[in-house]
mmCIF file of C-alpha atoms and ligand atoms in Angstrom:
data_model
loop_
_atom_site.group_PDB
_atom_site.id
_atom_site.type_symbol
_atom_site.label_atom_id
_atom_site.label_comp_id
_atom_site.label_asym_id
_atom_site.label_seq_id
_atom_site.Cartn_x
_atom_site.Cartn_y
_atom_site.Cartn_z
ATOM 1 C CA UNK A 179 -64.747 3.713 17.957
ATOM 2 C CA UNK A 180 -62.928 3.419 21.273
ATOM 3 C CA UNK A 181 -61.778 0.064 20.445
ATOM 4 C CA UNK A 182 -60.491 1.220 17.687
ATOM 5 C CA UNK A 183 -58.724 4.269 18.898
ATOM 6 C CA UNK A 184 -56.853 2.070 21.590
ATOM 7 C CA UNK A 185 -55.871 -0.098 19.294
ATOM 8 C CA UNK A 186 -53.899 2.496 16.721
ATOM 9 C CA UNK A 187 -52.992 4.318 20.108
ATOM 10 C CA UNK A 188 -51.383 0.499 20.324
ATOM 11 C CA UNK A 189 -49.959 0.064 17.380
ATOM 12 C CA UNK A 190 -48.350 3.247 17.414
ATOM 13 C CA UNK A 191 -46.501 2.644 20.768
ATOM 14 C CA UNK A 192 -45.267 -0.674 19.259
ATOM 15 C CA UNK A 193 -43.682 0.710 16.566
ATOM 16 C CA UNK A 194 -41.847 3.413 18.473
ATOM 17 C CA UNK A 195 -40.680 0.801 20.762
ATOM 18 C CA UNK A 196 -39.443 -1.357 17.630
ATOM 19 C CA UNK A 197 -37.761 1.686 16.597
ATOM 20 C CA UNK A 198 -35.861 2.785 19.719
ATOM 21 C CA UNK A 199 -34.956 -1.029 19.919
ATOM 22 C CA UNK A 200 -32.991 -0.924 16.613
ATOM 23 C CA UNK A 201 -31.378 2.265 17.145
ATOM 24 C CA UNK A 202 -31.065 2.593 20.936
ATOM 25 C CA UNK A 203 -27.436 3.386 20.092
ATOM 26 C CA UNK A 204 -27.220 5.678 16.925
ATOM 27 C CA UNK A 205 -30.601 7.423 17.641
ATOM 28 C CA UNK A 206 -29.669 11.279 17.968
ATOM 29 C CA UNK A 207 -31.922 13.439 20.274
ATOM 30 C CA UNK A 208 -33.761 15.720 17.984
ATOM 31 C CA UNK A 209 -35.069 12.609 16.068
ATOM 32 C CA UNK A 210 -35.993 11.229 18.999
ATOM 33 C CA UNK A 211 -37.605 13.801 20.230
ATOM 34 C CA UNK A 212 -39.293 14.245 16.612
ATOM 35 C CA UNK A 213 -40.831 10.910 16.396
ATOM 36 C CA UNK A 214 -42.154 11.216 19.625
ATOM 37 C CA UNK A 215 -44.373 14.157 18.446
ATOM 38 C CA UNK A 216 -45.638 12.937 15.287
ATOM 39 C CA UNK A 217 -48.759 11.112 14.364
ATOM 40 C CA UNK A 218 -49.015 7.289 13.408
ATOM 41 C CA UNK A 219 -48.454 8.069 9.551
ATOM 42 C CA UNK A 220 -45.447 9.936 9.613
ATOM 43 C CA UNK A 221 -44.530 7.269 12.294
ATOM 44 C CA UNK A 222 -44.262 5.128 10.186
ATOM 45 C CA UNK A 223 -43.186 6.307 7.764
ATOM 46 C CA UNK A 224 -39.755 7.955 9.698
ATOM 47 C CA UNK A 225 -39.765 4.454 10.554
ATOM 48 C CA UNK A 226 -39.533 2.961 7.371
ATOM 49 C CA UNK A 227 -37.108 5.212 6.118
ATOM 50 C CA UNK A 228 -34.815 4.920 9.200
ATOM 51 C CA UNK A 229 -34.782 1.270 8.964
ATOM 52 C CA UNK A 230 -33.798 1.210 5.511
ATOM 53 C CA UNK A 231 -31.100 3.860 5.832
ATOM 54 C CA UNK A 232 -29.994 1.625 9.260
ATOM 55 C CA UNK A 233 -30.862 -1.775 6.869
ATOM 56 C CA UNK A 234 -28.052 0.016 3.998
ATOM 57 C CA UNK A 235 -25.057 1.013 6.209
ATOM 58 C CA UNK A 236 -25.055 -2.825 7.769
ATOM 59 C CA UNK A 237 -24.908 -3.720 4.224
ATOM 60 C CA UNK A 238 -22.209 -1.236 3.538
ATOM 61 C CA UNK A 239 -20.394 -3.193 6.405
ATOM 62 C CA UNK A 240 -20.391 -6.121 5.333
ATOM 63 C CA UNK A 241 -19.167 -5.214 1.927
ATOM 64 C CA UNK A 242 -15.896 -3.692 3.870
ATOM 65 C CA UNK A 243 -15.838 -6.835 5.950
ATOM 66 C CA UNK A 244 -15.910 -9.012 3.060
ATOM 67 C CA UNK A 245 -13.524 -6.929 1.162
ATOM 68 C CA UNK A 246 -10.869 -6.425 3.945
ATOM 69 C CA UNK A 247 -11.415 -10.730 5.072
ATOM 70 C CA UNK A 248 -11.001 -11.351 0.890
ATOM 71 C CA UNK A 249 -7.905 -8.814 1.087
ATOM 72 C CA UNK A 250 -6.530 -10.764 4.421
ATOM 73 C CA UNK A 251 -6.481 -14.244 2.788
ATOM 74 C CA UNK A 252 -5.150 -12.936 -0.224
ATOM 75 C CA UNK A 253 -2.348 -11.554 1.882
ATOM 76 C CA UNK A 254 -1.508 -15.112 3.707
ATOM 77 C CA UNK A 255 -1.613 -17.057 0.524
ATOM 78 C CA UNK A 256 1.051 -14.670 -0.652
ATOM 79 C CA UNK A 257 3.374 -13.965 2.142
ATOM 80 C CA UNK A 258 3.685 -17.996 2.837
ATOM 81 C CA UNK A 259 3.856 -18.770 -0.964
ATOM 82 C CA UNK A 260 7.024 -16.278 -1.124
ATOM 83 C CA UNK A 261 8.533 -17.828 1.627
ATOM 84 C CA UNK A 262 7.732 -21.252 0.305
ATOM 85 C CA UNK A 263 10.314 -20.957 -2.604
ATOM 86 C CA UNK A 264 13.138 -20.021 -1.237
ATOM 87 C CA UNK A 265 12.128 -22.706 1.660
ATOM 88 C CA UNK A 266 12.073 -25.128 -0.690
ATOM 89 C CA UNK A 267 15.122 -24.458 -2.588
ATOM 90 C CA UNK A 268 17.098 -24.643 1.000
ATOM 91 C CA UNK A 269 16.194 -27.447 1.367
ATOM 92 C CA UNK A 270 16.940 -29.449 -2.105
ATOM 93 C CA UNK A 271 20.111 -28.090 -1.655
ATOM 94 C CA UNK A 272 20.833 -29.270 2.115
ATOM 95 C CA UNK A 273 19.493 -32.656 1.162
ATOM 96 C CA UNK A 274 22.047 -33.148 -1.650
ATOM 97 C CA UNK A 275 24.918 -31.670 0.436
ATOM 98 C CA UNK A 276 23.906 -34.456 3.318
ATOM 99 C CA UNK A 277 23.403 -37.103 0.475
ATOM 100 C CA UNK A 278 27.648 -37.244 0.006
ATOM 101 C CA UNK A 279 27.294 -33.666 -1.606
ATOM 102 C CA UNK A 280 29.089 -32.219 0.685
ATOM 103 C CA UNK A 281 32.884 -33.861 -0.068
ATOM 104 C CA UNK A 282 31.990 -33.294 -3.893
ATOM 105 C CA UNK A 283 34.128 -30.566 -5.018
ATOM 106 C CA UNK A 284 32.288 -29.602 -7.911
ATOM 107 C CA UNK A 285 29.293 -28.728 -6.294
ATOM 108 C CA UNK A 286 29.946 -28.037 -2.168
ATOM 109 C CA UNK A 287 30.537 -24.579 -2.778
ATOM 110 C CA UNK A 288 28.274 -23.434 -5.013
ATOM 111 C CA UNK A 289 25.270 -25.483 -3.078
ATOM 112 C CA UNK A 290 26.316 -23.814 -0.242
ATOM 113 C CA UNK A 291 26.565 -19.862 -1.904
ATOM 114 C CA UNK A 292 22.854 -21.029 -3.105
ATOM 115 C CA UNK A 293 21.621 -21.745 0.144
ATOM 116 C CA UNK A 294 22.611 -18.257 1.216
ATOM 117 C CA UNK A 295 21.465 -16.457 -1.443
ATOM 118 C CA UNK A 296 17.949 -18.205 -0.879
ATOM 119 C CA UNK A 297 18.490 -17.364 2.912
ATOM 120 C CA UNK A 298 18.879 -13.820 1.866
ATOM 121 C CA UNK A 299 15.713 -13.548 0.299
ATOM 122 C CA UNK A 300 13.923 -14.676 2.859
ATOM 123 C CA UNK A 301 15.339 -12.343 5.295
ATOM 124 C CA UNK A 302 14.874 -9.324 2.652
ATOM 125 C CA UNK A 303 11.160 -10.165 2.541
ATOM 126 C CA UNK A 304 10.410 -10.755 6.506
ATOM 127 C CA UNK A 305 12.146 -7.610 7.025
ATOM 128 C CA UNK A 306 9.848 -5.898 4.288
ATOM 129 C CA UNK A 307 6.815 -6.946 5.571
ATOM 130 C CA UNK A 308 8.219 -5.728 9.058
ATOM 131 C CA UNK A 309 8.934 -2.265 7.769
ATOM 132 C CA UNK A 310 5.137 -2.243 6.276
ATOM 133 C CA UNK A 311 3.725 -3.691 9.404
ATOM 134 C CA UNK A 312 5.173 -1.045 12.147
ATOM 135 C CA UNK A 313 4.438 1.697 9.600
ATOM 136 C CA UNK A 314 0.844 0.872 9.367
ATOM 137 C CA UNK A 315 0.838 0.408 12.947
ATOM 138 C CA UNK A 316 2.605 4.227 13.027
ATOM 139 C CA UNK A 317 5.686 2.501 15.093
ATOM 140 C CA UNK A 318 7.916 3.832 12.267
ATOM 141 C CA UNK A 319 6.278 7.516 12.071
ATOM 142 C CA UNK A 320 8.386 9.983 10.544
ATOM 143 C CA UNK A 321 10.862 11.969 11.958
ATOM 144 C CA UNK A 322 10.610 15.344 10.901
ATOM 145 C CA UNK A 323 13.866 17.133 9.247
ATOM 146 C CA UNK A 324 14.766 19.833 6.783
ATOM 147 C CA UNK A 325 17.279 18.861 4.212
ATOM 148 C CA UNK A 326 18.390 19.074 0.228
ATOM 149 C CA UNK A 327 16.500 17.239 -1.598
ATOM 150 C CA UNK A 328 18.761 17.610 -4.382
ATOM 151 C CA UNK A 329 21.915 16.480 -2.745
ATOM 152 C CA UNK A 330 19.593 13.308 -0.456
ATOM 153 C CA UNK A 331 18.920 12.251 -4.926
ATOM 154 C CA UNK A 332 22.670 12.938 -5.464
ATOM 155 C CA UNK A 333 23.538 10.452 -2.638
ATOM 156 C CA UNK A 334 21.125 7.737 -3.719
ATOM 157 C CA UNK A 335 22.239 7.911 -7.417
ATOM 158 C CA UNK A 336 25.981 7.942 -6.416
ATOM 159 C CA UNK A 337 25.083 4.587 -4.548
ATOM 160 C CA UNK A 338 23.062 2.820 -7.072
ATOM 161 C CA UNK A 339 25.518 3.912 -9.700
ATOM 162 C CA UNK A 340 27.642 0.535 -9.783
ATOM 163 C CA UNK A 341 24.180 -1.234 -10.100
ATOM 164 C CA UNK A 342 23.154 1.253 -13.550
ATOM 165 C CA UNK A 343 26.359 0.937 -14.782
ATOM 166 C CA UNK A 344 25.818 -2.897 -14.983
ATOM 167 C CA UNK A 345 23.188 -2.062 -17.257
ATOM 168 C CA UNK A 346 24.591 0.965 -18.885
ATOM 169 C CA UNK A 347 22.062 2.825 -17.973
ATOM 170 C CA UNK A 348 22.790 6.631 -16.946
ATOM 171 C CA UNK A 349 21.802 8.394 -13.835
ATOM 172 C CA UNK A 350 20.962 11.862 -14.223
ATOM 173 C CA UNK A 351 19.229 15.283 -12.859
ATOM 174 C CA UNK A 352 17.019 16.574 -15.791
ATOM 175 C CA UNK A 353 18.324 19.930 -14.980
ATOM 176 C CA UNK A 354 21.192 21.890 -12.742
ATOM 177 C CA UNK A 355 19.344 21.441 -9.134
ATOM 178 C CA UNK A 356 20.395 24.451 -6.652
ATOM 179 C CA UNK A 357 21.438 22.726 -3.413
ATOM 180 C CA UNK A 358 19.096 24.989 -1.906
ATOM 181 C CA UNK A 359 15.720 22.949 -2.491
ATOM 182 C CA UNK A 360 14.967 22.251 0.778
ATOM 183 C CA UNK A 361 11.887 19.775 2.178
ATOM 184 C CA UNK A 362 10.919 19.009 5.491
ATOM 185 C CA UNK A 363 10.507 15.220 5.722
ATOM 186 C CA UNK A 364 11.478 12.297 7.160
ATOM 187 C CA UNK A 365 15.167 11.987 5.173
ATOM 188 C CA UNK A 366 15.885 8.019 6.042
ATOM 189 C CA UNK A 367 12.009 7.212 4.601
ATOM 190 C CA UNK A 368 12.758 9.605 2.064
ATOM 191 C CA UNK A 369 15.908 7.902 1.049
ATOM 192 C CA UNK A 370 14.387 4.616 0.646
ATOM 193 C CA UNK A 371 11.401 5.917 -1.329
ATOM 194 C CA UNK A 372 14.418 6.967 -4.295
ATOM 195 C CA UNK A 373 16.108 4.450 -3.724
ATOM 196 C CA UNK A 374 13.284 1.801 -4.571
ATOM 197 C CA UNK A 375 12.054 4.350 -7.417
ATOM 198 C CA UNK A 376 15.571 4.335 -8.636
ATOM 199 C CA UNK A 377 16.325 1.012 -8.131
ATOM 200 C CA UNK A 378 13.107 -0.008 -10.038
ATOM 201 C CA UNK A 379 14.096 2.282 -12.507
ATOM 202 C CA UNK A 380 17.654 0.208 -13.408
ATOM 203 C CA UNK A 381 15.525 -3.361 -12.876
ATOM 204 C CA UNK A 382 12.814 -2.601 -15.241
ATOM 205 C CA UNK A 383 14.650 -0.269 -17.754
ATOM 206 C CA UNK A 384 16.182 -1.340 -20.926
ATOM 207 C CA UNK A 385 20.018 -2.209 -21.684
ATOM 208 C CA UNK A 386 21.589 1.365 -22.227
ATOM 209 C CA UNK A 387 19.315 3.313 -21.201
ATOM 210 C CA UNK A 388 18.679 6.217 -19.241
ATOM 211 C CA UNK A 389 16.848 7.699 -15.660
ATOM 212 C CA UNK A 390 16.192 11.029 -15.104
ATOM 213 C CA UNK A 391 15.256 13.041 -11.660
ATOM 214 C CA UNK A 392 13.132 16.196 -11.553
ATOM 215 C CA UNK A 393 12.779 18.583 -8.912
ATOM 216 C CA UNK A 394 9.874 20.938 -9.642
ATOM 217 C CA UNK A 395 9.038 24.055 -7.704
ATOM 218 C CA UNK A 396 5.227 24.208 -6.644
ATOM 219 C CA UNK A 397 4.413 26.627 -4.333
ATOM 220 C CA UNK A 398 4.405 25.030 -0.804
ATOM 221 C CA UNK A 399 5.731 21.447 -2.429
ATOM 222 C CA UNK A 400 8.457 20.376 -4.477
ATOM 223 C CA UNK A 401 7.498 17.614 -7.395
ATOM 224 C CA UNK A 402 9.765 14.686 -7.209
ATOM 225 C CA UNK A 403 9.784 12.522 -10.530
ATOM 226 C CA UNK A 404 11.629 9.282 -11.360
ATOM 227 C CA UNK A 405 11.767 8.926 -14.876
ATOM 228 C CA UNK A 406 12.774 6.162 -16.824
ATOM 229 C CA UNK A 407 12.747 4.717 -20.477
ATOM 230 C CA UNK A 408 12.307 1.018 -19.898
ATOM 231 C CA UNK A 409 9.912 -1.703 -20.151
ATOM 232 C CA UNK A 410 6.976 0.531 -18.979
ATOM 233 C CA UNK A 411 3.619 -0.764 -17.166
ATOM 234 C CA UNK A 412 0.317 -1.382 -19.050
ATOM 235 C CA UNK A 413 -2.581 0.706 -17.596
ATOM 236 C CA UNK A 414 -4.634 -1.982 -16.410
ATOM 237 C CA UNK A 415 -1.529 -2.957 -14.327
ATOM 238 C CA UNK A 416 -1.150 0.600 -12.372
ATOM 239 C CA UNK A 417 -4.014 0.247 -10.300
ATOM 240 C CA UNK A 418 -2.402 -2.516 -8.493
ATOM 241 C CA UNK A 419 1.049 -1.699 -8.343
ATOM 242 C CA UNK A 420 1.470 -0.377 -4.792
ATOM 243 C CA UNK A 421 0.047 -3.301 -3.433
ATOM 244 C CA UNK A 422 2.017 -6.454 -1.339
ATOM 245 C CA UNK A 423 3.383 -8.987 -3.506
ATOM 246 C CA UNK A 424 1.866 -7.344 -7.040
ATOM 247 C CA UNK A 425 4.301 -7.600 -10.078
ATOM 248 C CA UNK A 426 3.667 -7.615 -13.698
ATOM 249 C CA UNK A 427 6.657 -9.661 -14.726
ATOM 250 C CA UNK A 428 7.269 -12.151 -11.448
ATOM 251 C CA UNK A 429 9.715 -14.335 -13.014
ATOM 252 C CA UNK A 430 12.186 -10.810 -13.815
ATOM 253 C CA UNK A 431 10.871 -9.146 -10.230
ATOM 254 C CA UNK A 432 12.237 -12.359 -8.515
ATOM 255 C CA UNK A 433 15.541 -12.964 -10.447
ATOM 256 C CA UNK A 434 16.644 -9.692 -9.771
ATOM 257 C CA UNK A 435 15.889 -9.869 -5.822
ATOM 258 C CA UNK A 436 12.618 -8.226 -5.678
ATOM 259 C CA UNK A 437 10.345 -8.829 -2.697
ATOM 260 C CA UNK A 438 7.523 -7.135 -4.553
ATOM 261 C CA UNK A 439 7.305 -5.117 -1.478
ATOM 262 C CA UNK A 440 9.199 -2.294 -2.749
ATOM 263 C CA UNK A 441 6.556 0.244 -3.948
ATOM 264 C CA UNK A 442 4.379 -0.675 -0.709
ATOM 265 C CA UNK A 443 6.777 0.567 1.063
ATOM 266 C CA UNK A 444 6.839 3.471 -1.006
ATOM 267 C CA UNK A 445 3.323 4.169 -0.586
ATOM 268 C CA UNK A 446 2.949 3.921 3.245
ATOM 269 C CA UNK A 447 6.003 6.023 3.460
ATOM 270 C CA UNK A 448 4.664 8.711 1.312
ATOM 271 C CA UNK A 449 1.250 8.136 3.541
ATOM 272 C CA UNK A 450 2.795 8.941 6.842
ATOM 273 C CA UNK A 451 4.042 12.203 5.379
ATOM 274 C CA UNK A 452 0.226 12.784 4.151
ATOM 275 C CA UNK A 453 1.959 12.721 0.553
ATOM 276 C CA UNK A 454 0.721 10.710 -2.665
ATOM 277 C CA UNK A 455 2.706 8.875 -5.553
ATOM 278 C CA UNK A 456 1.490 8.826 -8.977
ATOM 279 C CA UNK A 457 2.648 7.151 -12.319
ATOM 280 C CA UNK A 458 2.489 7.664 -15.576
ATOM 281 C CA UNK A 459 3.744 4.873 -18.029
ATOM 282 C CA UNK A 460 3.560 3.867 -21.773
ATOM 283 C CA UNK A 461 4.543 0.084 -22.838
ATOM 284 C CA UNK A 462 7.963 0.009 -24.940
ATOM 285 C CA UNK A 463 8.491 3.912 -23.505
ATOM 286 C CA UNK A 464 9.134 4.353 -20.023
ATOM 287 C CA UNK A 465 7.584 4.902 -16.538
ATOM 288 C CA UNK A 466 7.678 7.961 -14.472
ATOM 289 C CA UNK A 467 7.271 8.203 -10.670
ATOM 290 C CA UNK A 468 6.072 11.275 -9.378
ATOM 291 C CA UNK A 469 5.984 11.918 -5.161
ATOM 292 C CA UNK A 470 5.374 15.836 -3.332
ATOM 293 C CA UNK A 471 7.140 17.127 -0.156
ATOM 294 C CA UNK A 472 6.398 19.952 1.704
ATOM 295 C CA UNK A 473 9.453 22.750 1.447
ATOM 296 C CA UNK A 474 10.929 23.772 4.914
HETATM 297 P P1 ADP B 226 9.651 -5.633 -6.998
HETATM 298 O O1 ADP B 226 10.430 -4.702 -7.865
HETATM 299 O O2 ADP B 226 10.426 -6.155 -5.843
HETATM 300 O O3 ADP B 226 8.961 -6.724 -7.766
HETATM 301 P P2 ADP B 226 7.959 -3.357 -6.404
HETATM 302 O O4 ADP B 226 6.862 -3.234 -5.397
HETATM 303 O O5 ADP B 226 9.098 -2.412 -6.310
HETATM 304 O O6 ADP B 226 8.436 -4.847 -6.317
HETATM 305 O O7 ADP B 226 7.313 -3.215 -7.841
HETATM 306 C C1 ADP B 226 6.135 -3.941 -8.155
HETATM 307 C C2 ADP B 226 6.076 -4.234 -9.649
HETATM 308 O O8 ADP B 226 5.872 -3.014 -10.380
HETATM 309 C C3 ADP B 226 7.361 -4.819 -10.209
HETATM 310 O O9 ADP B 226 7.411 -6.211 -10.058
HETATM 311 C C4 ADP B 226 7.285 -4.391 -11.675
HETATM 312 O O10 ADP B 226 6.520 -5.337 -12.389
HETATM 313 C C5 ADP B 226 6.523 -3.070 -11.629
HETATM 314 N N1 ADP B 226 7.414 -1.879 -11.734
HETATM 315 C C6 ADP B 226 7.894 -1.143 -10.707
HETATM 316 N N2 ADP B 226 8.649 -0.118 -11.143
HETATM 317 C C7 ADP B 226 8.663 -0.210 -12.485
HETATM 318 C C8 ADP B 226 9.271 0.568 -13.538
HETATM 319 N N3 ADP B 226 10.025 1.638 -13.289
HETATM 320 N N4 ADP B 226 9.038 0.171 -14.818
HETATM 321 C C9 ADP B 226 8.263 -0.906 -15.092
HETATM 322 N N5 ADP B 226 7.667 -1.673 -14.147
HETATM 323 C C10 ADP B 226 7.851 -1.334 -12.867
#
């Protein structure tokens, strides 16, 4: 009877010992001091059910590990395959110049305009992927102003309207904007966020068509929307869209300049101002870009 006593008395100790050992960190006070008090079956118990809740966020871990170590080679593969192309192409065109290319008329030139054109590219995408990096960092955090949003759209479309007009495709407000919609943001970020929404809008909308800005009033916001009637974006895709490197149609993305970095950009901006972007978009109908501000 002794014996036995001890030897639960034993037992007992050992487990609370095991216990303490995993958690020696996380363990809060009142469960220590809980355990402590209890008997050998609730012991164990407590202990069983710690462990597995302990055994469940490791688990949890990992998954994120996995996840964000998956995400991080994905990443690589993309940034050098980008780079890779236009690496490439520099250097077929080099080679041919070097090869007696060069004192050939009928192609020095143009070799040459290729090579910077491929140079360019590169250049547009390193300094992407800069912009990205020292705004996830929060290097690049905004710089809060109040201005128009009305006339900051005005400026952007005014800009990009040589590149729409290439298209025929009209720039528009959906409605008479007062000057006086005012937002308190960060109006460089701000100005690159329409002009990658608009400038997507022109890329991926159709031959004559059209893109139209609203400004909606909504209490202590105003509702952005880029809206146009092109190509459009199958639902499976939209998921995806914000992320580095993603495009539906890589072959168009590229040819007109894209980094595919555009809408990343987009998003982290919109993050920093503790804002969200949403889309809505039909095939064959158009895609709309929607974005909040906070007024002034
Ligand atoms: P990029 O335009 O340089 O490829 P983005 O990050 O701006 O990169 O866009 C990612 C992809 O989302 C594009 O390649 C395109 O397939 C799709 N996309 C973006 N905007 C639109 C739009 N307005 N209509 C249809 N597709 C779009």
């Amino acid at each position: 009877m002794v014996i036995n006593f001890a030897m639960e008395k034993y037992i007992n100790n050992r487990i609370k010992l095991i216990y303490k050992t995993i958690h020696r960190q996380k363990l809060n006070k009142d469960v220590k001091r809980e355990l402590l008090s209890k008997r050998k079956g609730d012991v164990i118990e407590t202990v069983s059910n710690e462990v597995e809740e302990w055994a469940n966020e490791r688990k949890q871990e990992i998954e994120e590990l996995k996840k964000t170590e998956l995400y991080r080679r994905e990443f690589l593969g993309n940034v050098s395959h980008e780079l890779k192309t236009p690496l490439f192409n520099i250097q077929g065109f080099v080679l041919t110049l070097l090869d007696g290319g060069i004192h050939d008329k009928g192609i020095n030139t143009t070799f040459l305009q290729k090579t910077q054109k491929n140079i360019e590219r590169m250049i547009t995408i390193v300094e992407d992927l800069e912009i990205i990096s020292r705004l996830e960092t929060g290097e690049l955090s905004p710089l809060f102003t109040n201005f128009s949003i009305v006339s900051l759209a005005r400026d952007v479309m005014d800009l990009l309207e040589p590149k729409a007009t290439e298209r025929n495709i009209k720039l528009s407000f959906a409605s008479d904007y007062n000057d006086s919609m005012i937002v308190n943001a960060d109006k460089e970020k701000i100005r690159t966020v329409l002009s990658n929404l608009i400038l997507n809008s022109i890329k991926y909308g159709i031959n004559s068509g059209r893109t139209k800005i609203s400004i909606y009033d909504m209490d202590e916001n105003y509702l952005i929307e880029v809206s146009d009637n092109g190509v459009g974006i199958e639902a499976n895709h939209i998921p995806r869209l914000f992320e580095r490197f993603y495009r539906i149609d890589k072959h168009r993305s590229r040819s007109d300049g894209g980094s595919g970095l555009g809408l990343a950009i987009v998003k982290h901006i919109l993050e920093a101002h503790h804002q969200t972007i949403n889309v809505r978009s039909s095939i064959g109908i158009g895609s709309t870009f929607s974005f909040t501000l906070k007024k002034a």
